[in-house]
């Protein structure tokens, strides 16, 4: 159905103080903390709601991990959702405010000027995103209070856009419920209804128990439990693409083979080439100094006699590239190889600290996310609450 347009407020400079659209339903997704699964929820709910025949839009009003796209600073989660679902809205309309290194200081130096401009940008972007949509998924940037330093907390943005909120947490019963209750207080303070909670990353053998008791505990706070999502190991491990990006490694060869490579094990090749042969398997990332030609030869030889991918990738550490002949041999294999100017052990520590985030190239993970939400979310209850 077409959107109805009603009068809206402007300030004395003609800037919007609220969105024009009053018809499209809004679903704001927050987390109890970082990395609880907001983007996963956005991906999963987008497909689940779309499968009912509804027209779904998406916006991340305030983004904090941004990438330059054609001169625009775009949040990386927006890029992901757009790549997966081809939302057919200008991408800058789905990511109107980008928080870079100087953003907060600039805002605090002149909030009276900047705040109305930010609100205007968010409202105009929302109206563009919501055009001819039944529901817009609004992805937050963390818990309800994130963004308070520049007067655009998640709760404030949800109120500005007249959205109803759901919150994603992970774990068992006590901590999630405590943190959901705390976040609810912030949403309540801004007049934003919290219409449900999702508990993410639950072990399969504990799902029934947590569903029973978390539902009881949340009911004391008037928050319906919309679903319990099981842990999927593949979603918990970073992809090779993400590792390369976050370590600032540079591709040497095989980038085209890196798609769908999820890393489960990281092996530092401090031993001789013979002793590492047993570690060759799919899902393994090898880290080796660039001068360890014996290890590189072993990988090349193993790849040459195998009909399957022997490892998921290799990162060479050091300041000098291997001999050009060795690089040519690597290029004849299907091994994705990159190089980074750092120590092997420091690199491994950095990789182990990476929190897995779904990438646009993770074509193996997207169907898993969609399946989890299709099978474990009470969609009827969610639609009733909206």
Short mmCIF file of C-alpha atoms in Angstrom, two decimals:
data_model
loop_
_atom_site.label_atom_id
_atom_site.label_comp_id
_atom_site.label_asym_id
_atom_site.label_seq_id
_atom_site.Cartn_x
_atom_site.Cartn_y
_atom_site.Cartn_z
CA UNK A 1 0.00 0.00 0.00
CA UNK A 2 1.28 3.53 -0.69
CA UNK A 3 2.59 5.58 2.19
CA UNK A 4 0.43 8.40 3.51
CA UNK A 5 2.12 11.72 4.03
CA UNK A 6 1.11 13.96 6.90
CA UNK A 7 2.38 17.38 7.95
CA UNK A 8 5.72 17.25 9.68
CA UNK A 9 7.78 19.65 11.71
CA UNK A 10 10.63 21.73 10.37
CA UNK A 11 12.88 23.99 12.35
CA UNK A 12 13.35 27.65 11.48
CA UNK A 13 16.03 26.70 8.93
CA UNK A 14 13.76 24.30 7.08
CA UNK A 15 15.40 21.15 8.46
CA UNK A 16 13.19 18.15 9.22
CA UNK A 17 12.53 17.39 12.88
CA UNK A 18 10.84 14.07 12.14
CA UNK A 19 10.10 11.75 9.21
CA UNK A 20 7.22 12.53 6.86
CA UNK A 21 6.25 8.87 6.55
CA UNK A 22 3.66 7.88 9.15
CA UNK A 23 2.43 4.60 7.64
CA UNK A 24 5.35 2.21 7.25
CA UNK A 25 5.97 0.10 10.33
CA UNK A 26 9.36 0.42 11.96
CA UNK A 27 11.32 -2.30 13.76
CA UNK A 28 14.40 -1.10 15.64
CA UNK A 29 16.99 -3.79 16.42
CA UNK A 30 19.32 -3.17 19.36
CA UNK A 31 21.73 -5.38 21.29
CA UNK A 32 22.55 -5.58 24.96
CA UNK A 33 26.18 -4.99 24.00
CA UNK A 34 28.47 -5.17 20.97
CA UNK A 35 28.61 -8.33 18.85
CA UNK A 36 25.42 -9.87 20.20
CA UNK A 37 23.93 -10.43 16.74
CA UNK A 38 22.16 -7.26 15.55
CA UNK A 39 23.33 -7.60 11.97
CA UNK A 40 22.57 -11.33 12.01
CA UNK A 41 19.08 -10.46 13.24
CA UNK A 42 18.69 -7.86 10.49
CA UNK A 43 19.68 -10.41 7.84
CA UNK A 44 17.51 -13.16 9.29
CA UNK A 45 14.41 -11.07 9.93
CA UNK A 46 14.63 -9.36 6.53
CA UNK A 47 14.28 -12.70 4.75
CA UNK A 48 11.73 -14.13 7.22
CA UNK A 49 9.47 -11.08 6.90
CA UNK A 50 9.95 -10.85 3.14
CA UNK A 51 8.91 -14.49 2.80
CA UNK A 52 5.46 -13.55 4.14
CA UNK A 53 4.95 -11.26 1.15
CA UNK A 54 5.77 -8.01 2.94
CA UNK A 55 7.93 -5.33 1.34
CA UNK A 56 10.94 -4.81 3.57
CA UNK A 57 13.34 -1.89 3.81
CA UNK A 58 16.51 -1.42 5.82
CA UNK A 59 18.43 1.48 7.33
CA UNK A 60 21.30 1.85 9.76
CA UNK A 61 20.89 5.49 10.82
CA UNK A 62 24.19 5.76 12.72
CA UNK A 63 27.12 3.67 11.51
CA UNK A 64 30.46 3.33 13.26
CA UNK A 65 32.37 0.95 10.96
CA UNK A 66 32.37 2.77 7.68
CA UNK A 67 33.80 2.20 4.21
CA UNK A 68 34.16 4.72 1.41
CA UNK A 69 31.75 3.89 -1.42
CA UNK A 70 31.82 6.27 -4.38
CA UNK A 71 32.77 9.16 -2.14
CA UNK A 72 30.18 8.34 0.54
CA UNK A 73 30.97 6.98 4.01
CA UNK A 74 28.79 3.88 4.28
CA UNK A 75 28.43 1.55 7.26
CA UNK A 76 29.74 -1.92 6.42
CA UNK A 77 26.59 -3.65 7.73
CA UNK A 78 24.54 -1.60 5.28
CA UNK A 79 26.78 -2.80 2.47
CA UNK A 80 26.25 -6.39 3.61
CA UNK A 81 22.45 -6.17 3.73
CA UNK A 82 22.34 -4.39 0.38
CA UNK A 83 24.59 -6.98 -1.29
CA UNK A 84 22.53 -9.87 0.07
CA UNK A 85 19.04 -8.50 -0.63
CA UNK A 86 19.52 -5.93 -3.40
CA UNK A 87 17.33 -3.48 -1.50
CA UNK A 88 17.01 -1.13 -4.51
CA UNK A 89 17.43 2.02 -2.46
CA UNK A 90 20.42 4.35 -2.89
CA UNK A 91 22.95 3.01 -0.42
CA UNK A 92 23.63 6.46 1.05
CA UNK A 93 19.95 6.58 2.10
CA UNK A 94 20.48 3.43 4.16
CA UNK A 95 23.52 4.83 5.97
CA UNK A 96 22.95 8.56 6.54
CA UNK A 97 25.27 9.24 9.50
CA UNK A 98 28.84 7.91 9.59
CA UNK A 99 30.80 8.23 12.83
CA UNK A 100 34.47 8.56 11.97
CA UNK A 101 37.49 9.45 14.12
CA UNK A 102 36.70 13.15 14.53
CA UNK A 103 32.89 12.95 14.56
CA UNK A 104 32.32 13.15 18.32
CA UNK A 105 34.76 16.02 18.85
CA UNK A 106 33.29 17.98 15.96
CA UNK A 107 29.80 17.47 17.37
CA UNK A 108 30.72 18.52 20.89
CA UNK A 109 32.34 21.70 19.55
CA UNK A 110 29.06 22.85 17.95
CA UNK A 111 26.07 20.64 18.90
CA UNK A 112 23.46 23.36 18.29
CA UNK A 113 24.42 23.50 14.61
CA UNK A 114 25.23 19.86 13.95
CA UNK A 115 22.39 18.08 15.77
CA UNK A 116 19.56 19.52 13.60
CA UNK A 117 21.54 18.60 10.49
CA UNK A 118 21.99 15.02 11.69
CA UNK A 119 18.31 14.68 12.52
CA UNK A 120 17.36 16.08 9.12
CA UNK A 121 19.71 13.60 7.38
CA UNK A 122 18.29 10.64 9.30
CA UNK A 123 14.66 11.63 8.66
CA UNK A 124 15.17 12.24 4.95
CA UNK A 125 17.05 8.96 4.60
CA UNK A 126 14.34 7.09 6.45
CA UNK A 127 11.60 8.54 4.23
CA UNK A 128 13.55 7.46 1.15
CA UNK A 129 14.13 3.99 2.56
CA UNK A 130 10.51 3.57 3.68
CA UNK A 131 8.96 4.56 0.35
CA UNK A 132 6.53 1.82 -0.77
CA UNK A 133 7.69 -0.49 2.05
CA UNK A 134 5.51 -2.26 4.62
CA UNK A 135 8.21 -2.60 7.29
CA UNK A 136 11.61 -0.96 7.68
CA UNK A 137 14.25 -2.74 9.74
CA UNK A 138 16.29 -0.13 11.61
CA UNK A 139 19.59 -1.54 12.83
CA UNK A 140 21.11 0.12 15.88
CA UNK A 141 24.75 0.49 16.80
CA UNK A 142 24.86 -1.39 20.11
CA UNK A 143 22.89 -1.17 23.33
CA UNK A 144 20.18 1.42 23.95
CA UNK A 145 22.62 4.05 25.21
CA UNK A 146 25.24 3.90 22.44
CA UNK A 147 25.47 7.31 20.78
CA UNK A 148 24.45 9.30 23.86
CA UNK A 149 27.68 11.30 23.67
CA UNK A 150 26.38 13.03 20.53
CA UNK A 151 22.69 13.00 21.52
CA UNK A 152 21.77 10.21 19.12
CA UNK A 153 21.59 7.13 21.32
CA UNK A 154 19.82 4.12 19.92
CA UNK A 155 16.84 4.87 22.15
CA UNK A 156 16.75 8.48 20.92
CA UNK A 157 16.96 7.43 17.27
CA UNK A 158 14.20 4.86 17.77
CA UNK A 159 12.02 7.58 19.29
CA UNK A 160 12.86 10.02 16.49
CA UNK A 161 11.71 7.48 13.90
CA UNK A 162 8.70 6.39 15.98
CA UNK A 163 9.92 2.79 15.99
CA UNK A 164 9.19 -0.18 18.19
CA UNK A 165 12.27 -2.02 19.42
CA UNK A 166 13.45 -5.57 19.89
CA UNK A 167 16.68 -6.44 21.63
CA UNK A 168 19.20 -9.21 20.96
CA UNK A 169 21.29 -10.76 23.71
CA UNK A 170 23.36 -13.91 23.98
CA UNK A 171 23.99 -16.55 26.59
CA UNK A 172 21.76 -18.14 29.18
CA UNK A 173 19.20 -16.70 31.58
CA UNK A 174 20.62 -14.39 34.24
CA UNK A 175 22.92 -12.04 32.32
CA UNK A 176 20.71 -11.66 29.23
CA UNK A 177 17.59 -10.92 31.27
CA UNK A 178 19.43 -8.47 33.53
CA UNK A 179 20.86 -6.61 30.56
CA UNK A 180 17.57 -6.65 28.63
CA UNK A 181 15.86 -5.13 31.67
CA UNK A 182 18.52 -2.41 31.90
CA UNK A 183 18.16 -1.57 28.21
CA UNK A 184 14.38 -1.56 28.54
CA UNK A 185 14.69 1.19 31.12
CA UNK A 186 16.51 3.37 28.60
CA UNK A 187 13.94 2.69 25.89
CA UNK A 188 11.12 3.36 28.38
CA UNK A 189 12.73 6.66 29.32
CA UNK A 190 12.58 7.73 25.66
CA UNK A 191 9.05 6.42 25.18
CA UNK A 192 10.04 3.56 22.89
CA UNK A 193 8.07 0.30 23.27
CA UNK A 194 10.31 -2.77 23.67
CA UNK A 195 8.17 -5.42 21.99
CA UNK A 196 10.38 -8.47 22.26
CA UNK A 197 13.73 -10.09 22.91
CA UNK A 198 15.84 -12.65 21.09
CA UNK A 199 18.44 -14.73 22.92
CA UNK A 200 21.25 -15.69 20.57
CA UNK A 201 24.11 -18.21 20.56
CA UNK A 202 22.55 -20.86 22.81
CA UNK A 203 23.89 -24.42 22.97
CA UNK A 204 21.45 -26.84 21.38
CA UNK A 205 21.10 -29.02 24.47
CA UNK A 206 20.11 -25.99 26.60
CA UNK A 207 17.58 -24.39 24.27
CA UNK A 208 14.43 -25.86 25.81
CA UNK A 209 15.52 -25.03 29.36
CA UNK A 210 16.54 -21.47 28.51
CA UNK A 211 13.36 -20.92 26.52
CA UNK A 212 11.27 -21.96 29.52
CA UNK A 213 13.00 -19.90 32.18
CA UNK A 214 14.08 -16.89 30.15
CA UNK A 215 10.49 -16.54 28.98
CA UNK A 216 9.30 -16.55 32.59
CA UNK A 217 11.93 -14.03 33.68
CA UNK A 218 11.27 -11.67 30.77
CA UNK A 219 7.52 -11.80 31.40
CA UNK A 220 8.16 -10.09 34.76
CA UNK A 221 9.41 -7.11 32.74
CA UNK A 222 6.64 -7.26 30.15
CA UNK A 223 8.97 -8.35 27.35
CA UNK A 224 7.88 -11.26 25.12
CA UNK A 225 10.51 -13.80 24.16
CA UNK A 226 10.50 -13.92 20.36
CA UNK A 227 12.99 -16.74 19.96
CA UNK A 228 16.06 -18.69 21.07
CA UNK A 229 18.76 -19.05 18.43
CA UNK A 230 21.19 -21.97 18.47
CA UNK A 231 24.95 -21.66 18.19
CA UNK A 232 26.31 -22.47 14.75
CA UNK A 233 30.06 -22.99 14.77
CA UNK A 234 30.43 -21.75 11.23
CA UNK A 235 28.93 -18.39 12.19
CA UNK A 236 31.27 -18.07 15.16
CA UNK A 237 34.46 -18.35 13.12
CA UNK A 238 35.83 -15.55 10.94
CA UNK A 239 36.10 -15.89 7.21
CA UNK A 240 39.43 -15.66 5.42
CA UNK A 241 38.19 -12.47 3.77
CA UNK A 242 37.56 -10.83 7.15
CA UNK A 243 40.97 -11.90 8.48
CA UNK A 244 42.75 -10.45 5.46
CA UNK A 245 40.82 -7.20 5.86
CA UNK A 246 41.33 -6.79 9.60
CA UNK A 247 45.04 -7.66 9.56
CA UNK A 248 45.70 -5.34 6.60
CA UNK A 249 47.31 -8.21 4.72
CA UNK A 250 47.94 -7.80 1.00
CA UNK A 251 46.97 -10.45 -1.50
CA UNK A 252 49.77 -12.20 -3.38
CA UNK A 253 47.64 -14.68 -5.28
CA UNK A 254 44.51 -16.81 -5.08
CA UNK A 255 42.11 -14.09 -3.91
CA UNK A 256 39.50 -15.55 -6.25
CA UNK A 257 39.61 -18.79 -4.21
CA UNK A 258 39.00 -17.05 -0.86
CA UNK A 259 35.20 -16.88 -1.10
CA UNK A 260 33.35 -19.17 1.33
CA UNK A 261 36.52 -20.00 3.27
CA UNK A 262 35.72 -20.13 6.98
CA UNK A 263 38.74 -20.44 9.27
CA UNK A 264 38.45 -22.94 12.12
CA UNK A 265 42.15 -23.44 12.94
CA UNK A 266 45.22 -21.22 12.72
CA UNK A 267 48.58 -23.01 12.48
CA UNK A 268 51.95 -21.29 12.91
CA UNK A 269 54.56 -23.26 11.00
CA UNK A 270 57.47 -23.14 13.43
CA UNK A 271 58.32 -26.77 12.69
CA UNK A 272 59.97 -28.35 9.68
CA UNK A 273 57.98 -28.96 6.53
CA UNK A 274 57.56 -32.69 7.13
CA UNK A 275 55.97 -32.25 10.54
CA UNK A 276 53.25 -29.91 9.25
CA UNK A 277 51.85 -32.26 6.61
CA UNK A 278 49.31 -33.68 9.06
CA UNK A 279 47.84 -30.18 9.56
CA UNK A 280 46.87 -29.78 5.91
CA UNK A 281 43.07 -29.68 5.85
CA UNK A 282 40.25 -27.43 4.72
CA UNK A 283 39.40 -24.76 7.26
CA UNK A 284 43.02 -24.24 8.30
CA UNK A 285 44.91 -20.99 7.89
CA UNK A 286 48.70 -21.35 7.79
CA UNK A 287 50.93 -18.56 9.04
CA UNK A 288 54.57 -18.86 8.07
CA UNK A 289 57.53 -16.49 7.70
CA UNK A 290 58.03 -15.53 4.07
CA UNK A 291 61.56 -17.00 4.11
CA UNK A 292 60.30 -20.50 5.04
CA UNK A 293 60.59 -21.82 1.50
CA UNK A 294 60.41 -25.42 2.71
CA UNK A 295 56.93 -24.86 4.12
CA UNK A 296 55.76 -23.08 0.98
CA UNK A 297 57.17 -25.88 -1.21
CA UNK A 298 55.36 -28.45 0.93
CA UNK A 299 52.05 -26.61 0.46
CA UNK A 300 52.61 -26.30 -3.29
CA UNK A 301 53.48 -29.99 -3.60
CA UNK A 302 50.49 -31.10 -1.52
CA UNK A 303 48.16 -28.90 -3.58
CA UNK A 304 49.58 -30.39 -6.78
CA UNK A 305 48.77 -33.99 -5.87
CA UNK A 306 45.40 -33.39 -4.18
CA UNK A 307 42.02 -33.25 -5.87
CA UNK A 308 40.66 -31.08 -3.05
CA UNK A 309 41.65 -27.82 -1.41
CA UNK A 310 44.35 -28.73 1.10
CA UNK A 311 44.16 -25.59 3.22
CA UNK A 312 41.88 -22.55 3.28
CA UNK A 313 44.66 -20.00 3.08
CA UNK A 314 48.20 -18.94 3.88
CA UNK A 315 49.53 -15.67 5.26
CA UNK A 316 53.25 -15.00 4.91
CA UNK A 317 54.76 -12.79 7.58
CA UNK A 318 57.80 -10.65 7.03
CA UNK A 319 59.18 -7.70 5.12
CA UNK A 320 60.34 -9.41 1.92
CA UNK A 321 58.36 -11.32 -0.66
CA UNK A 322 59.44 -14.88 -1.47
CA UNK A 323 61.53 -15.41 -4.60
CA UNK A 324 59.53 -14.66 -7.79
CA UNK A 325 59.80 -18.32 -8.86
CA UNK A 326 58.10 -19.39 -5.62
CA UNK A 327 55.32 -16.88 -6.17
CA UNK A 328 54.81 -18.25 -9.67
CA UNK A 329 54.47 -21.77 -8.22
CA UNK A 330 51.92 -20.52 -5.67
CA UNK A 331 49.91 -18.92 -8.45
CA UNK A 332 49.52 -22.33 -10.10
CA UNK A 333 47.67 -23.65 -7.03
CA UNK A 334 44.24 -22.85 -5.60
CA UNK A 335 45.70 -21.64 -2.29
CA UNK A 336 44.73 -18.07 -1.32
CA UNK A 337 48.00 -16.43 -0.23
CA UNK A 338 48.52 -13.00 1.37
CA UNK A 339 51.38 -11.24 3.12
CA UNK A 340 51.64 -8.92 6.09
CA UNK A 341 54.56 -7.00 7.55
CA UNK A 342 54.43 -8.31 11.12
CA UNK A 343 55.69 -11.11 13.33
CA UNK A 344 53.95 -14.50 13.02
CA UNK A 345 53.03 -14.72 16.70
CA UNK A 346 51.77 -11.15 16.83
CA UNK A 347 49.69 -11.85 13.75
CA UNK A 348 48.23 -14.98 15.34
CA UNK A 349 47.27 -13.06 18.47
CA UNK A 350 45.56 -10.47 16.31
CA UNK A 351 43.62 -13.13 14.41
CA UNK A 352 42.52 -14.86 17.60
CA UNK A 353 41.02 -11.59 18.86
CA UNK A 354 38.86 -11.10 15.77
CA UNK A 355 35.11 -11.33 16.33
CA UNK A 356 33.49 -13.10 13.40
CA UNK A 357 31.29 -10.83 11.29
CA UNK A 358 29.38 -11.93 8.24
CA UNK A 359 30.86 -10.57 5.02
CA UNK A 360 29.11 -10.05 1.65
CA UNK A 361 31.28 -12.85 0.22
CA UNK A 362 30.25 -15.35 2.93
CA UNK A 363 27.74 -17.09 0.67
CA UNK A 364 27.87 -20.19 2.85
CA UNK A 365 26.85 -18.33 6.04
CA UNK A 366 23.86 -16.38 4.73
CA UNK A 367 21.62 -19.47 4.18
CA UNK A 368 22.47 -20.67 7.71
CA UNK A 369 21.36 -17.35 9.19
CA UNK A 370 18.14 -17.40 7.18
CA UNK A 371 17.41 -20.97 8.26
CA UNK A 372 18.00 -20.22 11.94
CA UNK A 373 15.54 -17.33 11.92
CA UNK A 374 12.98 -19.19 9.85
CA UNK A 375 12.99 -22.11 12.29
CA UNK A 376 13.38 -20.37 15.66
CA UNK A 377 11.61 -16.99 15.64
CA UNK A 378 7.94 -16.56 16.52
CA UNK A 379 7.19 -14.38 13.53
CA UNK A 380 3.45 -14.26 14.20
CA UNK A 381 4.07 -12.86 17.67
CA UNK A 382 6.48 -10.28 16.29
CA UNK A 383 3.97 -9.11 13.68
CA UNK A 384 1.27 -8.89 16.34
CA UNK A 385 3.49 -6.68 18.46
CA UNK A 386 4.24 -4.41 15.48
#
